[in-house]
Short mmCIF file of C-alpha atoms in Angstrom, two decimals:
data_model
loop_
_atom_site.label_atom_id
_atom_site.label_comp_id
_atom_site.label_asym_id
_atom_site.label_seq_id
_atom_site.Cartn_x
_atom_site.Cartn_y
_atom_site.Cartn_z
CA MET A 17 92.11 129.54 85.99
CA ASN A 18 93.58 129.52 82.31
CA PHE A 19 96.69 127.72 82.32
CA LYS A 20 98.76 127.52 79.44
CA LYS A 21 101.81 125.01 78.35
CA ILE A 22 105.20 126.31 79.58
CA GLU A 23 107.39 127.46 76.39
CA LEU A 24 110.64 129.38 75.53
CA GLY A 25 109.03 132.45 75.95
CA ASP A 26 108.22 132.28 79.49
CA LYS A 27 111.30 132.40 80.94
CA GLU A 28 111.39 136.27 81.96
CA LYS A 29 108.28 135.92 83.35
CA LEU A 30 108.17 132.73 85.48
CA GLU A 31 111.78 133.33 86.74
CA ALA A 32 110.65 136.81 88.78
CA PHE A 33 108.56 134.48 90.99
CA PHE A 34 111.08 131.80 91.36
CA LYS A 35 114.60 134.02 91.92
CA SER A 36 112.14 136.21 94.32
CA ALA A 37 111.62 132.80 96.11
CA GLN A 38 115.31 132.43 96.86
CA GLU A 39 114.75 128.33 97.22
CA LEU A 40 117.28 125.70 96.76
CA THR A 41 115.35 123.32 95.00
CA CYS A 42 115.59 122.39 91.58
CA GLU A 43 111.91 122.18 90.84
CA ILE A 44 112.31 125.93 89.98
CA ALA A 45 114.84 125.60 87.75
CA PHE A 46 113.08 126.93 84.48
CA ILE A 47 114.91 124.42 82.29
CA ASN A 48 113.88 121.39 84.01
CA LEU A 49 109.97 122.47 83.73
CA LEU A 50 110.55 123.03 80.10
CA ILE A 51 112.92 120.22 79.27
CA TRP A 52 110.60 117.72 81.28
CA GLN A 53 107.62 118.60 79.70
CA PRO A 54 107.02 115.36 77.52
CA LEU A 55 107.06 113.65 80.49
CA TYR A 56 104.98 116.17 82.92
CA ASN A 57 103.12 117.66 80.97
CA ASN A 58 104.44 121.15 82.78
CA TYR A 59 101.35 124.27 82.64
CA TYR A 60 101.27 127.42 84.45
CA CYS A 61 99.11 130.52 85.09
CA ILE A 62 99.65 133.65 86.50
CA GLU A 63 96.78 135.71 88.09
CA ASP A 64 96.50 138.27 90.34
CA ASP A 65 100.72 138.76 90.75
CA THR A 66 100.60 134.88 91.52
CA LEU A 67 101.67 132.02 89.49
CA TYR A 68 99.77 128.86 89.68
CA LEU A 69 102.01 125.85 88.33
CA LYS A 70 100.28 122.63 87.37
CA THR A 71 101.33 119.21 86.54
CA CYS A 72 100.19 115.88 85.10
CA SER A 73 101.96 112.83 85.02
CA ASN A 74 100.60 109.36 84.11
CA ASN A 75 96.89 111.10 84.94
CA ASN A 76 98.02 112.08 88.19
CA GLU A 77 97.56 115.68 88.92
CA SER A 78 99.03 118.08 90.66
CA TYR A 79 99.68 121.37 91.66
CA SER A 80 102.76 122.99 92.88
CA VAL A 81 101.97 125.83 96.03
CA PRO A 82 102.13 128.98 94.51
CA PHE A 83 104.22 131.53 94.25
CA GLY A 84 103.25 135.05 95.16
CA ASN A 85 100.85 135.46 97.46
CA VAL A 86 100.97 131.83 98.94
CA ALA A 87 97.54 132.14 101.14
CA LYS A 88 95.01 133.46 98.57
CA GLY A 89 96.71 131.11 95.75
CA LEU A 90 95.98 128.23 97.73
CA GLU A 91 92.53 129.53 98.59
CA LYS A 92 91.93 129.72 94.99
CA ILE A 93 93.43 126.55 93.52
CA ILE A 94 91.30 124.95 96.55
CA LYS A 95 88.23 126.94 95.52
CA SER A 96 88.71 126.18 91.86
CA GLU A 97 88.81 122.35 92.11
CA ASN A 98 85.97 122.36 95.07
CA ASN A 99 88.33 119.92 96.43
CA PHE A 100 91.73 119.74 98.41
CA PRO A 101 94.20 118.82 95.15
CA ASN A 102 97.09 116.77 95.47
CA ILE A 103 99.89 119.38 95.67
CA TRP A 104 103.54 118.99 95.15
CA ALA A 105 106.17 120.39 97.55
CA GLN A 106 109.39 121.06 98.14
CA GLU A 107 110.96 122.44 101.93
CA GLY A 108 110.60 125.99 102.03
CA GLU A 109 108.82 128.77 103.13
CA ARG A 110 106.02 128.20 100.67
CA PHE A 111 106.10 124.75 102.15
CA GLN A 112 105.59 125.73 105.94
CA THR A 113 102.94 127.87 104.80
CA PHE A 114 100.93 125.26 103.20
CA LYS A 115 101.26 123.31 106.12
CA ARG A 116 99.62 125.99 108.40
CA LEU A 117 96.79 127.04 106.60
CA TYR A 118 96.23 123.57 105.56
CA GLY A 119 97.79 120.48 107.53
CA GLU A 120 95.09 119.60 109.29
CA TYR A 121 93.22 118.70 105.05
CA TYR A 122 96.45 116.47 104.01
CA ASP A 123 99.26 113.79 104.74
CA PHE A 124 102.43 114.59 103.72
CA HIS A 125 103.98 112.03 101.71
CA GLU A 126 107.78 112.07 101.64
CA ILE A 127 109.08 110.86 98.14
CA PRO A 128 113.01 110.20 98.56
CA SER A 129 113.90 109.26 94.97
CA GLU A 130 113.05 113.57 93.99
CA PHE A 131 115.06 114.72 97.13
CA ASP A 132 117.95 117.37 96.54
CA TYR A 133 121.02 116.75 96.96
CA ILE A 134 122.59 120.10 97.67
CA TYR A 135 126.25 120.89 98.47
CA ASN A 136 128.96 123.72 99.34
CA SER A 137 130.38 125.39 96.40
CA SER A 138 133.56 125.30 97.84
CA ASP A 139 133.72 121.70 98.99
CA LEU A 140 133.13 120.67 94.96
CA ILE A 141 135.54 123.06 93.89
CA ASN A 142 138.52 122.19 96.57
CA LEU A 143 137.70 118.63 97.38
CA SER A 144 139.67 118.91 100.30
CA GLY A 145 140.49 116.91 103.58
CA LYS A 146 139.71 113.35 104.03
CA LYS A 147 136.16 113.04 102.99
CA TYR A 148 137.12 113.68 99.56
CA HIS A 149 140.23 111.57 99.20
CA SER A 150 138.75 109.03 97.07
CA LYS A 151 137.59 111.80 94.82
CA ARG A 152 141.28 113.36 94.67
CA ASN A 153 142.64 109.65 93.87
CA HIS A 154 140.16 109.57 90.58
CA ILE A 155 141.16 112.64 89.40
CA SER A 156 145.11 111.49 89.98
CA SER A 157 144.55 108.20 88.62
CA PHE A 158 142.19 109.40 85.32
CA SER A 159 145.70 112.46 84.81
CA LYS A 160 147.98 109.27 84.83
CA GLN A 161 146.03 106.94 82.52
CA PHE A 162 144.95 110.17 79.96
CA ASN A 163 146.46 113.40 78.74
CA TRP A 164 143.17 115.46 79.02
CA HIS A 165 142.01 119.25 79.51
CA TYR A 166 138.87 121.02 80.25
CA GLU A 167 137.42 123.64 78.35
CA ASP A 168 133.80 125.92 78.95
CA ILE A 169 131.31 124.85 75.90
CA ALA A 170 131.53 127.02 73.36
CA SER A 171 130.84 127.50 69.86
CA ASN A 172 134.15 126.19 68.62
CA ASN A 173 133.30 122.80 70.84
CA ILE A 174 129.55 121.93 71.03
CA GLU A 175 129.63 119.65 67.95
CA LYS A 176 131.86 117.20 69.92
CA VAL A 177 130.05 117.55 72.44
CA ARG A 178 126.81 116.60 70.94
CA GLU A 179 129.00 113.76 69.37
CA CYS A 180 129.84 112.67 73.21
CA ALA A 181 125.96 112.66 73.76
CA ARG A 182 125.03 110.92 70.72
CA ILE A 183 127.96 107.89 72.04
CA TRP A 184 126.71 108.07 75.59
CA TYR A 185 122.91 107.42 74.27
CA ARG A 186 123.79 104.88 72.04
CA GLN A 187 125.87 103.42 75.12
CA HIS A 188 123.12 103.46 77.13
CA ASN A 189 120.75 102.65 74.43
CA ASP A 190 116.59 101.94 75.47
CA ASP A 191 113.77 102.58 73.02
CA THR A 192 111.68 101.86 76.10
CA ASP A 193 113.38 104.29 78.62
CA VAL A 194 110.64 107.70 78.14
CA GLY A 195 113.21 109.36 80.48
CA LEU A 196 116.31 108.54 78.57
CA THR A 197 114.44 109.72 75.29
CA SER A 198 112.92 113.14 77.17
CA GLU A 199 116.71 113.63 78.45
CA MET A 200 118.54 113.65 75.07
CA HIS A 201 115.68 116.35 73.06
CA GLY A 202 116.91 117.85 76.39
CA ILE A 203 120.65 118.32 76.24
CA ASP A 204 120.02 118.98 72.50
CA PHE A 205 117.46 121.66 72.84
CA MET A 206 119.77 123.47 75.98
CA LEU A 207 123.27 123.39 73.39
CA LYS A 208 120.97 125.25 70.74
CA ASN A 209 119.28 127.99 73.43
CA MET A 210 122.52 128.14 75.85
CA ASP A 211 122.65 132.10 75.68
CA THR A 212 118.79 132.12 76.24
CA LEU A 213 118.21 129.71 78.89
CA ASP A 214 121.68 130.94 80.90
CA VAL A 215 122.94 127.49 80.45
CA THR A 216 126.91 127.01 80.77
CA GLY A 217 128.32 123.84 80.67
CA GLY A 218 132.06 122.22 80.75
CA ALA A 219 133.48 119.54 78.54
CA ILE A 220 137.03 116.97 79.17
CA ILE A 221 138.74 116.62 76.15
CA VAL A 222 141.08 113.49 75.53
CA ASP A 223 142.51 113.80 72.15
CA ASN A 224 140.10 115.88 70.80
CA ARG A 225 137.33 114.35 71.67
CA VAL A 226 134.53 115.32 74.53
CA VAL A 227 134.80 112.27 76.98
CA ALA A 228 132.54 113.96 79.33
CA PHE A 229 130.66 117.16 79.62
CA THR A 230 128.50 119.04 82.14
CA LEU A 231 125.48 121.49 81.86
CA GLY A 232 123.52 123.65 84.53
CA SER A 233 122.40 127.15 84.93
CA PRO A 234 121.39 129.37 88.26
CA ILE A 235 118.33 129.14 90.41
CA ASN A 236 119.12 132.12 91.32
CA ASN A 237 122.32 133.88 92.43
CA ASN A 238 122.90 131.72 95.88
CA ILE A 239 122.59 128.37 94.14
CA TYR A 240 123.29 126.55 90.95
CA ASP A 241 121.96 123.68 89.34
CA ILE A 242 123.63 120.59 87.21
CA HIS A 243 121.20 119.60 84.67
CA ILE A 244 123.92 116.91 83.11
CA GLU A 245 126.30 114.97 83.78
CA LYS A 246 127.68 112.23 81.45
CA ALA A 247 130.98 110.64 80.88
CA ILE A 248 131.02 107.70 77.97
CA LEU A 249 132.16 103.99 78.45
CA GLY A 250 135.80 103.74 79.21
CA TYR A 251 136.04 107.13 81.05
CA GLU A 252 134.00 106.86 84.06
CA THR A 253 136.55 108.15 85.95
CA ALA A 254 135.81 111.44 84.31
CA TYR A 255 132.64 112.41 86.18
CA THR A 256 135.04 112.78 89.04
CA VAL A 257 136.97 115.42 87.04
CA ILE A 258 133.96 117.09 85.20
CA ASN A 259 132.06 117.88 88.47
CA ARG A 260 135.33 119.37 89.77
CA GLU A 261 136.99 121.11 86.69
CA PHE A 262 133.14 122.36 85.81
CA ALA A 263 132.70 123.85 89.71
CA SER A 264 136.22 125.49 90.00
CA HIS A 265 136.04 127.19 86.76
CA ASN A 266 132.74 128.75 86.99
CA LEU A 267 130.93 127.83 90.26
CA ASN A 268 132.90 130.17 92.64
CA ASP A 269 130.21 132.74 93.18
CA TYR A 270 127.63 130.52 94.37
CA ARG A 271 127.25 129.20 97.88
CA TYR A 272 125.46 126.31 97.12
CA ILE A 273 125.48 124.11 94.22
CA ASN A 274 122.29 121.81 93.42
CA ARG A 275 123.02 118.01 91.78
CA GLU A 276 119.53 117.46 91.60
CA ASN A 277 117.94 113.92 93.05
CA ASP A 278 118.74 110.30 92.29
CA LEU A 279 115.78 108.87 90.66
CA GLY A 280 115.53 106.42 93.42
CA ILE A 281 118.85 104.31 92.01
CA ASP A 282 121.00 103.14 94.46
CA GLY A 283 124.28 103.73 91.98
CA LEU A 284 123.09 107.36 91.56
CA ARG A 285 122.13 107.78 95.14
CA LYS A 286 125.58 106.06 96.60
CA SER A 287 127.45 108.29 93.82
CA LYS A 288 125.50 111.67 95.29
CA LEU A 289 126.33 110.78 98.92
CA SER A 290 129.80 110.51 98.32
CA TYR A 291 130.16 113.55 97.48
CA LYS A 292 128.92 114.69 101.20
CA PRO A 293 125.82 116.65 100.43
CA GLU A 294 125.62 120.29 103.12
CA ILE A 295 121.58 119.27 102.53
CA ILE A 296 119.33 116.77 100.88
CA LEU A 297 116.12 118.81 100.60
CA PRO A 298 113.03 116.95 101.01
CA LYS A 299 109.93 116.83 98.42
CA TYR A 300 106.09 115.94 98.98
CA LEU A 301 103.29 114.56 97.41
CA CYS A 302 100.97 115.83 99.89
CA THR A 303 97.11 114.14 99.32
CA LYS A 304 93.56 114.54 100.99
CA LYS A 305 93.02 112.65 104.04
CA GLU A 306 90.52 110.17 103.76
CA SER A 307 88.67 111.58 106.58
CA ILE A 308 87.89 114.76 104.52
#
């Protein structure tokens, strides 16, 4: 199998498989495969109308459950390895096929820090009812404190968004955090290639300055993925504002919004749970049983 590094020009052919799968996971957002490549070494191979993905992080190699002909694809992976390699999987039809065919050979380890938080778009747009009372209060408090407005990210404000990102990373500077470094480069890449990547974004403006912004892209016509959301220090409640404003201006046509994982960070988990997810989507590292 001839695996290749994922590049910008691969978007159309990979997304043909992803959109056909009609899954909810952010793992099949092309942007995530591309911008996190420095950390995860993402590679792909297309053979016989089947897409294979492989990653190698911290010297641990794993395959995704194939797209297309799942059964034949799994058989090919296992034969090519002459073993039962690690499989990275998300809850969904492909995973269920994998379990049915090879469950007796694998142990399935849930990885809660990687679970996706998925919301009804109407909930995040309207923030209706008692369960969102605190969110409405955050927006009201922000509005009393600041004279703000919302703008979609476009050529007229993109430099202000870049400056907001630079400020955020200076405020959270840690030269040893390769994740933050990759994310910073990813934001710059998305802003430079918004049209090609089908990225949209929004910004909160206070005193002609971007104090919060978000960037995302569709996974398919049913679900939209939020890749980035930042608010600089001194404007922390703007997280609630940009969340609601971007959804209400741009995401009415999607049933679901995927706000990705919590990275095992307690504060991030608490924040994501506070928005009352409709689905918390499990993910698994599947390893060969010791008895095999």
